[in-house]
mmCIF file of C-alpha atoms in Angstrom:
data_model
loop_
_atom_site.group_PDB
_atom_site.id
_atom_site.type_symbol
_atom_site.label_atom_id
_atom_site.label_comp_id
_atom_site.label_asym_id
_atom_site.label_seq_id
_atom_site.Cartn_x
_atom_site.Cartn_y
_atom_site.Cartn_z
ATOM 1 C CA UNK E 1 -11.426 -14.466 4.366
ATOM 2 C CA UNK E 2 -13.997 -12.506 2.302
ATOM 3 C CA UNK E 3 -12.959 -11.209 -1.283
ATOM 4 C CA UNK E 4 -13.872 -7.326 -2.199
ATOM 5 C CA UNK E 5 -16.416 -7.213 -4.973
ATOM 6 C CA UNK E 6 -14.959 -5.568 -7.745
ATOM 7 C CA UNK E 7 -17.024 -3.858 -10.860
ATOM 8 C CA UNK E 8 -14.674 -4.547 -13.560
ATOM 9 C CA UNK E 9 -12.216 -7.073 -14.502
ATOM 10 C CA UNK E 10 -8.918 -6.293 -16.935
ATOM 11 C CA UNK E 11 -8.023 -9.089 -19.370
ATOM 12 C CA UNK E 12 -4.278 -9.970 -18.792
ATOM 13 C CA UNK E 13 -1.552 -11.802 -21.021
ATOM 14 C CA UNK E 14 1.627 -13.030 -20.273
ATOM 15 C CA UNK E 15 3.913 -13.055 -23.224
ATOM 16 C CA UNK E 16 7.921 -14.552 -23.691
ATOM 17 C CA UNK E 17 9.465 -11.633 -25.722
ATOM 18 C CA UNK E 18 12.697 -12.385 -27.671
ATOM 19 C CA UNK E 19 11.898 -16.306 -27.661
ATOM 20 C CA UNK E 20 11.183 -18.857 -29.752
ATOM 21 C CA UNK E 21 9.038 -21.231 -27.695
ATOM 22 C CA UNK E 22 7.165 -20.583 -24.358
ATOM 23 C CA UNK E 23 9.252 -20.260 -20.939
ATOM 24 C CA UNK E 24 12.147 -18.681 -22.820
ATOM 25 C CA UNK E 25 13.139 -14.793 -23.604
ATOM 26 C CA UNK E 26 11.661 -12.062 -21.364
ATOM 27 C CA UNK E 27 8.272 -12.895 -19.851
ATOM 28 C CA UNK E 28 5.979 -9.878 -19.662
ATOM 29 C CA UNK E 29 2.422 -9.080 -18.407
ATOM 30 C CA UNK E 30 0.278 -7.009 -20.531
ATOM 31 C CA UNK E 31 -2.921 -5.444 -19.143
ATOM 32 C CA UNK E 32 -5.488 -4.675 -21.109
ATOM 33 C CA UNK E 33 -8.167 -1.873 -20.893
ATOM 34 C CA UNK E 34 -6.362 -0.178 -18.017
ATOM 35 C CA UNK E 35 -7.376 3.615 -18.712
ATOM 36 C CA UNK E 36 -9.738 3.619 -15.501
ATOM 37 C CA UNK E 37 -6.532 2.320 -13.099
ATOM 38 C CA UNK E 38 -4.472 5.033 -11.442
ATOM 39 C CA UNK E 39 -0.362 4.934 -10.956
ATOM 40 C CA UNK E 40 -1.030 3.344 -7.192
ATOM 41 C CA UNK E 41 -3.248 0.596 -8.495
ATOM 42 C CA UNK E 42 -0.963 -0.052 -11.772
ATOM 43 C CA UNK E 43 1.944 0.033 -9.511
ATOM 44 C CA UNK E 44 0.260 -2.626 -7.003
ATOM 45 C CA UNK E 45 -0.543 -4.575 -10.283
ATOM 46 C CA UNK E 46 3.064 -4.806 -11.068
ATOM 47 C CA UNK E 47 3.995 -6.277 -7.885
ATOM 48 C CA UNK E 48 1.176 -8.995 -8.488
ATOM 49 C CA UNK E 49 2.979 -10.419 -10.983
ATOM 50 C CA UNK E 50 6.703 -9.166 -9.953
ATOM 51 C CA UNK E 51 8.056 -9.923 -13.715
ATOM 52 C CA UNK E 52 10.699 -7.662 -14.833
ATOM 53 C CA UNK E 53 8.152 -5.270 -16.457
ATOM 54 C CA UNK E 54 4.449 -5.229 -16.403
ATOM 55 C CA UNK E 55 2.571 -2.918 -19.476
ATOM 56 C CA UNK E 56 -0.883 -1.168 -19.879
ATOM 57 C CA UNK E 57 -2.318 -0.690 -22.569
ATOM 58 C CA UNK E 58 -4.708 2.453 -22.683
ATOM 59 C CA UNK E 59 -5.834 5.319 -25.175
ATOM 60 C CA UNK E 60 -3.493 7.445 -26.416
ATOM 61 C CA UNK E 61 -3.248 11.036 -25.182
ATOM 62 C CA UNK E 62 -0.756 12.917 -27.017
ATOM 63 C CA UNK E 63 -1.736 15.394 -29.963
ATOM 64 C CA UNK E 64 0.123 13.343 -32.343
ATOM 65 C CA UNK E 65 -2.153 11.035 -33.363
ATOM 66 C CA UNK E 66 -0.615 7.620 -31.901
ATOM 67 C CA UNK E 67 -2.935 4.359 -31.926
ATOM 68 C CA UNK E 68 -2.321 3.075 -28.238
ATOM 69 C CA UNK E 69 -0.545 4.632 -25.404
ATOM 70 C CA UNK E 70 1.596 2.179 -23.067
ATOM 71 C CA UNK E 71 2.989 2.700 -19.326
ATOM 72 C CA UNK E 72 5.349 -0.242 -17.821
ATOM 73 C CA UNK E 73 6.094 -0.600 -14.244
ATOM 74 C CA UNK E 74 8.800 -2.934 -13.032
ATOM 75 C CA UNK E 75 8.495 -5.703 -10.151
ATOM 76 C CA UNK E 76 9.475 -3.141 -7.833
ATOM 77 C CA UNK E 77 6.342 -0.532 -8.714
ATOM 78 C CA UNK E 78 9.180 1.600 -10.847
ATOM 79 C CA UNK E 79 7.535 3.349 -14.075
ATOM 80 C CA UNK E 80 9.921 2.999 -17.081
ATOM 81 C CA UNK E 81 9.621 4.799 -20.445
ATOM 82 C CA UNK E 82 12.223 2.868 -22.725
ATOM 83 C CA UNK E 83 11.022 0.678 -26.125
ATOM 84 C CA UNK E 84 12.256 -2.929 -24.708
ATOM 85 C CA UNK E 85 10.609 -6.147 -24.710
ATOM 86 C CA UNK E 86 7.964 -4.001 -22.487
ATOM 87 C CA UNK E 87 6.569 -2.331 -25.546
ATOM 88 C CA UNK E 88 7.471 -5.324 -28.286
ATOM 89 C CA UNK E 89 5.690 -7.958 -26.455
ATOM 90 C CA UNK E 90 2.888 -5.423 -26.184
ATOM 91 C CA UNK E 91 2.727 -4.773 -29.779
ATOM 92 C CA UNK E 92 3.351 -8.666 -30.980
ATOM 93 C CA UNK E 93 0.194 -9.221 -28.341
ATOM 94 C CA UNK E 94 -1.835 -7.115 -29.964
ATOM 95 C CA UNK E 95 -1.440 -8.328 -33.877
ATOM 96 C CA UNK E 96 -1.976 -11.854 -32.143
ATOM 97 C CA UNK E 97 -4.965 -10.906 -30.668
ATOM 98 C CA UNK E 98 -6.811 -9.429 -33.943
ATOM 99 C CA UNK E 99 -6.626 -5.920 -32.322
ATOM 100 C CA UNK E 100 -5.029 -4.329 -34.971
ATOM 101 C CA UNK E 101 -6.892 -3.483 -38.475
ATOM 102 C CA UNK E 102 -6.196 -5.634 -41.127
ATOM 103 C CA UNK E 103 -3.809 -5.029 -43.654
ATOM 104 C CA UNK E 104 -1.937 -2.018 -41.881
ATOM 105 C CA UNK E 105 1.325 -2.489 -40.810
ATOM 106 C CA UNK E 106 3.007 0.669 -39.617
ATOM 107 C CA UNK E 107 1.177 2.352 -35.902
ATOM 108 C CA UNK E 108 2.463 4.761 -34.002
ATOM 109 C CA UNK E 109 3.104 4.401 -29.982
ATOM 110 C CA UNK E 110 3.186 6.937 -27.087
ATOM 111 C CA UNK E 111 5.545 5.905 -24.724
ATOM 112 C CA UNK E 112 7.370 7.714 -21.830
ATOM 113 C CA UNK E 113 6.439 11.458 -23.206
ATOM 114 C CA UNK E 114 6.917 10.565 -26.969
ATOM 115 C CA UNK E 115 5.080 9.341 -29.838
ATOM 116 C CA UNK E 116 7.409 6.634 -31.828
ATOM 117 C CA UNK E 117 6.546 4.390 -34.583
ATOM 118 C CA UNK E 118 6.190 0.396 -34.725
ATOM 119 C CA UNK E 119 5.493 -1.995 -37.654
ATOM 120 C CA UNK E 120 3.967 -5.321 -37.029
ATOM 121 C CA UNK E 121 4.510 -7.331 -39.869
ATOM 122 C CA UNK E 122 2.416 -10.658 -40.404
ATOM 123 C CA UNK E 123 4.719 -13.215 -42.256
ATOM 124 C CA UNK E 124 5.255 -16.962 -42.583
ATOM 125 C CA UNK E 125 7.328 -17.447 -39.590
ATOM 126 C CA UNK E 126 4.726 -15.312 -37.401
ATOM 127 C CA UNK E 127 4.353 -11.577 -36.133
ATOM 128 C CA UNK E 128 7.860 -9.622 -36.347
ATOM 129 C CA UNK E 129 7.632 -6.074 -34.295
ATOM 130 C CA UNK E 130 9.943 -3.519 -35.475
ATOM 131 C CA UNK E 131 10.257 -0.225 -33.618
ATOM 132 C CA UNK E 132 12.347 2.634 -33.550
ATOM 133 C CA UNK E 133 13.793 3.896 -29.999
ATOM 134 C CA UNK E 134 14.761 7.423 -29.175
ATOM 135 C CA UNK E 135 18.157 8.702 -31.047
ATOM 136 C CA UNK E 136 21.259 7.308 -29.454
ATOM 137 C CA UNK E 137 22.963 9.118 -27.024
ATOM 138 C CA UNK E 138 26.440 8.665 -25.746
ATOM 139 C CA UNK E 139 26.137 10.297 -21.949
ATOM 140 C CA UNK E 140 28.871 10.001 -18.933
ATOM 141 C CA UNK E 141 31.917 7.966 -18.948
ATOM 142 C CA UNK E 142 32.925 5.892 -16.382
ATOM 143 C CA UNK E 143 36.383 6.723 -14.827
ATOM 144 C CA UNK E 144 36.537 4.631 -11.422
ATOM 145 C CA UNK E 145 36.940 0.862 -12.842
ATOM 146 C CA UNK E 146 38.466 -0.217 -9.464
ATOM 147 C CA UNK E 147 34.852 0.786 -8.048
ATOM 148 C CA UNK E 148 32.958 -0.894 -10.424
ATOM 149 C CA UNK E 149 35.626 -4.107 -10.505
ATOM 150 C CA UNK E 150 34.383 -4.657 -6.752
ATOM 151 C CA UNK E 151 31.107 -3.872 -7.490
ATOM 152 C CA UNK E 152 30.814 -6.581 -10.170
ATOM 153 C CA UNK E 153 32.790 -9.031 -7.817
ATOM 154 C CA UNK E 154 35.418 -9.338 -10.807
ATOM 155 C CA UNK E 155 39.103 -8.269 -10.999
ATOM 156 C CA UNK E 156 40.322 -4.655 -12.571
ATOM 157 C CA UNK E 157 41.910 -6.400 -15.550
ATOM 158 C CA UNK E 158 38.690 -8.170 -16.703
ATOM 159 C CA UNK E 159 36.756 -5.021 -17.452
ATOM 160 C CA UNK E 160 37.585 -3.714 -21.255
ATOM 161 C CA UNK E 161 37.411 -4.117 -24.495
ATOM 162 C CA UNK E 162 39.986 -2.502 -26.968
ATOM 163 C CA UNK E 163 39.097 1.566 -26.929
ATOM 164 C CA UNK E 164 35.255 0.692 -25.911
ATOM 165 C CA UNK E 165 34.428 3.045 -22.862
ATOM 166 C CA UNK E 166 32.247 1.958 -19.369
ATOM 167 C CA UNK E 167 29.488 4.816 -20.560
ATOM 168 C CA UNK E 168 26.355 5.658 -20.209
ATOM 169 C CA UNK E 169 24.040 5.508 -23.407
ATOM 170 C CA UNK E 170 20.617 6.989 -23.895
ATOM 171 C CA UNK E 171 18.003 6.333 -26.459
ATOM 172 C CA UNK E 172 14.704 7.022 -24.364
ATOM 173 C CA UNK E 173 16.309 5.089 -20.863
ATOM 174 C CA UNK E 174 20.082 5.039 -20.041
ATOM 175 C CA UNK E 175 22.097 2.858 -19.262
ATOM 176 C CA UNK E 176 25.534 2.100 -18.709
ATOM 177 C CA UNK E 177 27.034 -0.486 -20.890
ATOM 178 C CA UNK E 178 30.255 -2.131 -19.644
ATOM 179 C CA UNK E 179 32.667 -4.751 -22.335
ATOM 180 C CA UNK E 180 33.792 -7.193 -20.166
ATOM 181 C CA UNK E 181 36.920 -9.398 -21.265
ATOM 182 C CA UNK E 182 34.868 -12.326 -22.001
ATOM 183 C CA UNK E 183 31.458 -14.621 -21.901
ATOM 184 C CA UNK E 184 33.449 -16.201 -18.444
ATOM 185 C CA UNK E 185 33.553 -13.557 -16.832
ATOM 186 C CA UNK E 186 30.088 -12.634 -17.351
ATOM 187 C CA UNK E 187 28.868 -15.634 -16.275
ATOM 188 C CA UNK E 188 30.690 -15.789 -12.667
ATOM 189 C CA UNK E 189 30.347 -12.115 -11.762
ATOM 190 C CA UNK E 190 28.740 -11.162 -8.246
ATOM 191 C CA UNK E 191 27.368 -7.893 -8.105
ATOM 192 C CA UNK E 192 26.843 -5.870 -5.099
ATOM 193 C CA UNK E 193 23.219 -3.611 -5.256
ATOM 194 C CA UNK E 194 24.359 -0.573 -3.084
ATOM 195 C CA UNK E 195 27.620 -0.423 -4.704
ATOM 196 C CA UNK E 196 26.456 -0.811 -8.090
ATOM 197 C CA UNK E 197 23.477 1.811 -7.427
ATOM 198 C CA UNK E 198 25.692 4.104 -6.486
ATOM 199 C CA UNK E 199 28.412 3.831 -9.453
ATOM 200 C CA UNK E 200 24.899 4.015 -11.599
ATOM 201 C CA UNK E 201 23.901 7.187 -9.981
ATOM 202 C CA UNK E 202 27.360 8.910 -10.785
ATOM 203 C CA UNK E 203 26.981 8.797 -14.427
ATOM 204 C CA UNK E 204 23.140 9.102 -14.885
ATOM 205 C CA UNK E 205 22.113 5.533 -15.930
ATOM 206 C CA UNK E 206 19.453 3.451 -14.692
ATOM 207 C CA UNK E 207 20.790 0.038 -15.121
ATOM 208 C CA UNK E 208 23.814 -1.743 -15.985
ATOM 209 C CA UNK E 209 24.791 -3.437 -19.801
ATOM 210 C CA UNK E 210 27.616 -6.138 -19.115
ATOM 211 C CA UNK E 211 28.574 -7.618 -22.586
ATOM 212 C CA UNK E 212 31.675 -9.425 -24.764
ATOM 213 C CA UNK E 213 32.340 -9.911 -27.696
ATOM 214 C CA UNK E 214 32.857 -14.265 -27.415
ATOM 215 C CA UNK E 215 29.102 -15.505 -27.977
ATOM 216 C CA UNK E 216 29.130 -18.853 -28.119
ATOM 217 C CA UNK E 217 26.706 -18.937 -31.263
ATOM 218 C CA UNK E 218 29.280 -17.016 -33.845
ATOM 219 C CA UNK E 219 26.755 -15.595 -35.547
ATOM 220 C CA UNK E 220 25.892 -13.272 -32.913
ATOM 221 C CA UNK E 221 27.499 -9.790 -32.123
ATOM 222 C CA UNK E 222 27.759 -10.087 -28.530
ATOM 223 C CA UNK E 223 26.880 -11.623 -25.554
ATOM 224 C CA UNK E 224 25.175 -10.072 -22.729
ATOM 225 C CA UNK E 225 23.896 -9.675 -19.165
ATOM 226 C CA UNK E 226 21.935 -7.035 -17.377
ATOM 227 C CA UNK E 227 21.228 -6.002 -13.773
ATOM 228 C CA UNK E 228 19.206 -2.634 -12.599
ATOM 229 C CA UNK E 229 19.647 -2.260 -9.114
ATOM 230 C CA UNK E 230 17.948 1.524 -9.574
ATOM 231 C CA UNK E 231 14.447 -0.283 -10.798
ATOM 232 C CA UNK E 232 14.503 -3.184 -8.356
ATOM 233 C CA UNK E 233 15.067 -5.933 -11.219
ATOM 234 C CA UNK E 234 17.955 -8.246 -9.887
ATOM 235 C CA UNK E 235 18.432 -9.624 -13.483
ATOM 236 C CA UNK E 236 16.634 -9.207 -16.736
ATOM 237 C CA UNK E 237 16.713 -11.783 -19.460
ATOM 238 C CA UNK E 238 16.336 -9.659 -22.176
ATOM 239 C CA UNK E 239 16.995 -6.053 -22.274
ATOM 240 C CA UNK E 240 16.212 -4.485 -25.682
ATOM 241 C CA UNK E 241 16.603 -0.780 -24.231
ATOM 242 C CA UNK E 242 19.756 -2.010 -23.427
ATOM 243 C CA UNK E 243 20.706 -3.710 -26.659
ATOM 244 C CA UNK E 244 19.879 -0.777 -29.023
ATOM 245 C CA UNK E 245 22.342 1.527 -27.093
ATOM 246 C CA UNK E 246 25.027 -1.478 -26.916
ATOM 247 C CA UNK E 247 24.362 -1.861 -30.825
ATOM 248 C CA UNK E 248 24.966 1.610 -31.209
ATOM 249 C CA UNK E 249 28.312 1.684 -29.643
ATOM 250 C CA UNK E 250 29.870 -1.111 -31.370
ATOM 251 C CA UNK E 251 29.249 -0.002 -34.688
ATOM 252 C CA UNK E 252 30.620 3.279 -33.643
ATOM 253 C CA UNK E 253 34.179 1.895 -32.525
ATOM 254 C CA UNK E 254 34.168 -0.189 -35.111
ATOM 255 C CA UNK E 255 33.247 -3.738 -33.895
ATOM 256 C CA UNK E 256 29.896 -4.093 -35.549
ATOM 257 C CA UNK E 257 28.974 -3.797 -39.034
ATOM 258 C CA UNK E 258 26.577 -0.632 -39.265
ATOM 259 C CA UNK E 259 25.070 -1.449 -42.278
ATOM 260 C CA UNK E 260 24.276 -5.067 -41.241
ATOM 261 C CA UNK E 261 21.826 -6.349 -38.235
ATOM 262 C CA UNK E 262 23.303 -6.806 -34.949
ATOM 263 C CA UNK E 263 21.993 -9.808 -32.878
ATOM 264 C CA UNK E 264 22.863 -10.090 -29.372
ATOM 265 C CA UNK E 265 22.294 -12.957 -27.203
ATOM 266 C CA UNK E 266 21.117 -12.309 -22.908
ATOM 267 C CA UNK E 267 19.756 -14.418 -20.577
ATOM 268 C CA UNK E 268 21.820 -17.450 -21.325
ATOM 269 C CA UNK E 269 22.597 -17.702 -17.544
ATOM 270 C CA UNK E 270 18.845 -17.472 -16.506
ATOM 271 C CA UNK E 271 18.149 -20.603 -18.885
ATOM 272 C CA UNK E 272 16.236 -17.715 -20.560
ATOM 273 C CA UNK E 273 18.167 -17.521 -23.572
ATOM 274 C CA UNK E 274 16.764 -14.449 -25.751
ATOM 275 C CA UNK E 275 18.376 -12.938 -29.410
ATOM 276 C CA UNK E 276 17.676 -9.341 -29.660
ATOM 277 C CA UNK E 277 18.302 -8.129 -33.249
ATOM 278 C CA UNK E 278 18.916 -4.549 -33.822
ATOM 279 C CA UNK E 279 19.263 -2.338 -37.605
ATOM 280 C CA UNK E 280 21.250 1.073 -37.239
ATOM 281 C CA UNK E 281 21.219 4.081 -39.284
ATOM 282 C CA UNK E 282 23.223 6.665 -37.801
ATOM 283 C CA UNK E 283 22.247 7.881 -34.326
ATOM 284 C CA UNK E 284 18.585 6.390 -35.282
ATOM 285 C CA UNK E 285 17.862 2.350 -33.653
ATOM 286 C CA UNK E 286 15.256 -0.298 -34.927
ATOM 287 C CA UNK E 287 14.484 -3.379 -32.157
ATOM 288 C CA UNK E 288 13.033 -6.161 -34.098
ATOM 289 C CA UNK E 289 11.783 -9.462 -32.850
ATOM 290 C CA UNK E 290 8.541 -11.928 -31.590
ATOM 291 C CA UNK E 291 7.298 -13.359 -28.823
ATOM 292 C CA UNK E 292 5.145 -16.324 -27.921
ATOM 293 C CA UNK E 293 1.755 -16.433 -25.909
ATOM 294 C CA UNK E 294 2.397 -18.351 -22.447
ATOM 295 C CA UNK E 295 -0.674 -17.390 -20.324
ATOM 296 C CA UNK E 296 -3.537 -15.713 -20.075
ATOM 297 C CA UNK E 297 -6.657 -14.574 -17.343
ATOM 298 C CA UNK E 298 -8.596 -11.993 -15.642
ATOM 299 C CA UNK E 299 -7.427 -9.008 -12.977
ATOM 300 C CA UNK E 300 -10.391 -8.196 -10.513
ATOM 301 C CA UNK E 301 -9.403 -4.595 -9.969
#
């Protein structure tokens, strides 16, 4: 079998985002240099490495003056535009790598049509990225819980929380975000794709938030588990444009402290567990966390 000659190669890193030590938290590709690649090849690159996200890092295009422009794909080829672990890992990466100049902290990113700001802050403990997503949004509300009880593979009864809604919440991606009786639960539900796609497609949202509020570490908000059918991801370990929506809503009925930082906890189940701390102020989210460096090489594209 003979191997196309290629005239450039793209550095690539694979970083855990949201964990403490290598093969935990959200693993994501990062490719570097990728201004010459178009949407097909990107696309093609992201099933290469079918990881929940894969990001490219290019030159910025917008007017606004932003330092790097990113674009994530999912496994499935699926562009996303949300501020999750695609665009913290990215970030953390880059103030790991030197990349950034010295003694500046605050950058500005262009990410799914909009220019948003990130701090990278160098401390004692590491790089911490901070960034703001898109102002919260609380979109369609979920009426059919019988439909989304089979869907989950649960029972009617195990879906709710006090006077939290099943709605969908936007701050850059949407999703819906469904309280769930407990951690249990979570853990044992079976969810069907097509019937789960199509609840998702009702009320606007792209994937699916299922949290309580019975973490086994007490000093966390909430526990968590997501699934996007819509963007071909059968399970994500860490979700933070999930999180910053879910953070949102449980300050606003009054089951997380607004003025203090919410941590939740996802991927337990995956043996991925990831802590996802989130500051509110107002309708306004800031995603803070790390990552660790787990691999790195060469794309002959």
């Amino acid at each position: 079998m003979s191997i196309a000659k290629t005239t450039k190669t793209h550095p690539y890193h694979i970083v855990d985002v949201f964990a403490s030590s290598v093969l935990g938290g959200n693993p994501l590709a990062v490719v570097m240099d990728a201004d010459d690649l178009s949407i097909t090849v990107m696309q093609a690159i992201s099933r290469e490495f079918n990881l929940s996200e894969t990001t490219f890092l290019m030159r910025p295009e917008t007017a606004g003056g932003a330092d790097w422009k990113l674009r994530s794909f999912t496994g499935a080829g699926v562009e996303v535009g949300g501020t999750g672990h695609n665009a913290l890992g990215a970030w953390w990466l880059l103030g790991h790598l030197g990349l950034l100049p010295a003694g500046q902290r605050e950058f500005t990113q262009e990410i799914g049509g909009r220019d948003l700001p990130v701090e990278v802050l160098k401390g004692k403990d590491g790089i911490t990225v901070t960034m703001d997503q898109a102002p919260a949004e609380g979109r369609a509300v979920l009426s059919d819980l019988d439909a989304l009880a089979l869907g989950l593979g649960v029972s009617r009864d195990d879906i709710g929380i006090g006077n939290v809604p099943v709605q969908t919440v936007y701050t850059g991606t949407a999703h819906l975000l469904v309280p769930m009786r407990s951690r249990s639960v979570i853990a044992n539900v079976e969810p069907d794709v097509r019937r789960l796609r199509d609840i998702l497609a009702t009320v606007g949202a792209e994937g699916i938030y299922l949290f309580s509020l019975d973490p086994k570490d007490r000093s966390m908000t909430a526990h968590a588990r997501f699934f996007n059918p819509t963007a071909g991801i059968v399970e994500d370990p860490a979700t933070g444009s999930a999180a910053g929506p879910l953070a949102w809503q449980l300050a606003k009925y009054g089951y997380a402290d607004a003025n203090a930082p919410v941590r939740i906890i996802q991927g337990v189940e995956m043996d991925r567990p990831s802590v996802i701390r989130i500051e509110l102020d107002g309708d306004f989210i800031r995603l803070s966390g790390g990552a660790v460096l787990a691999a790195s090489g060469e794309l002959f594209v």
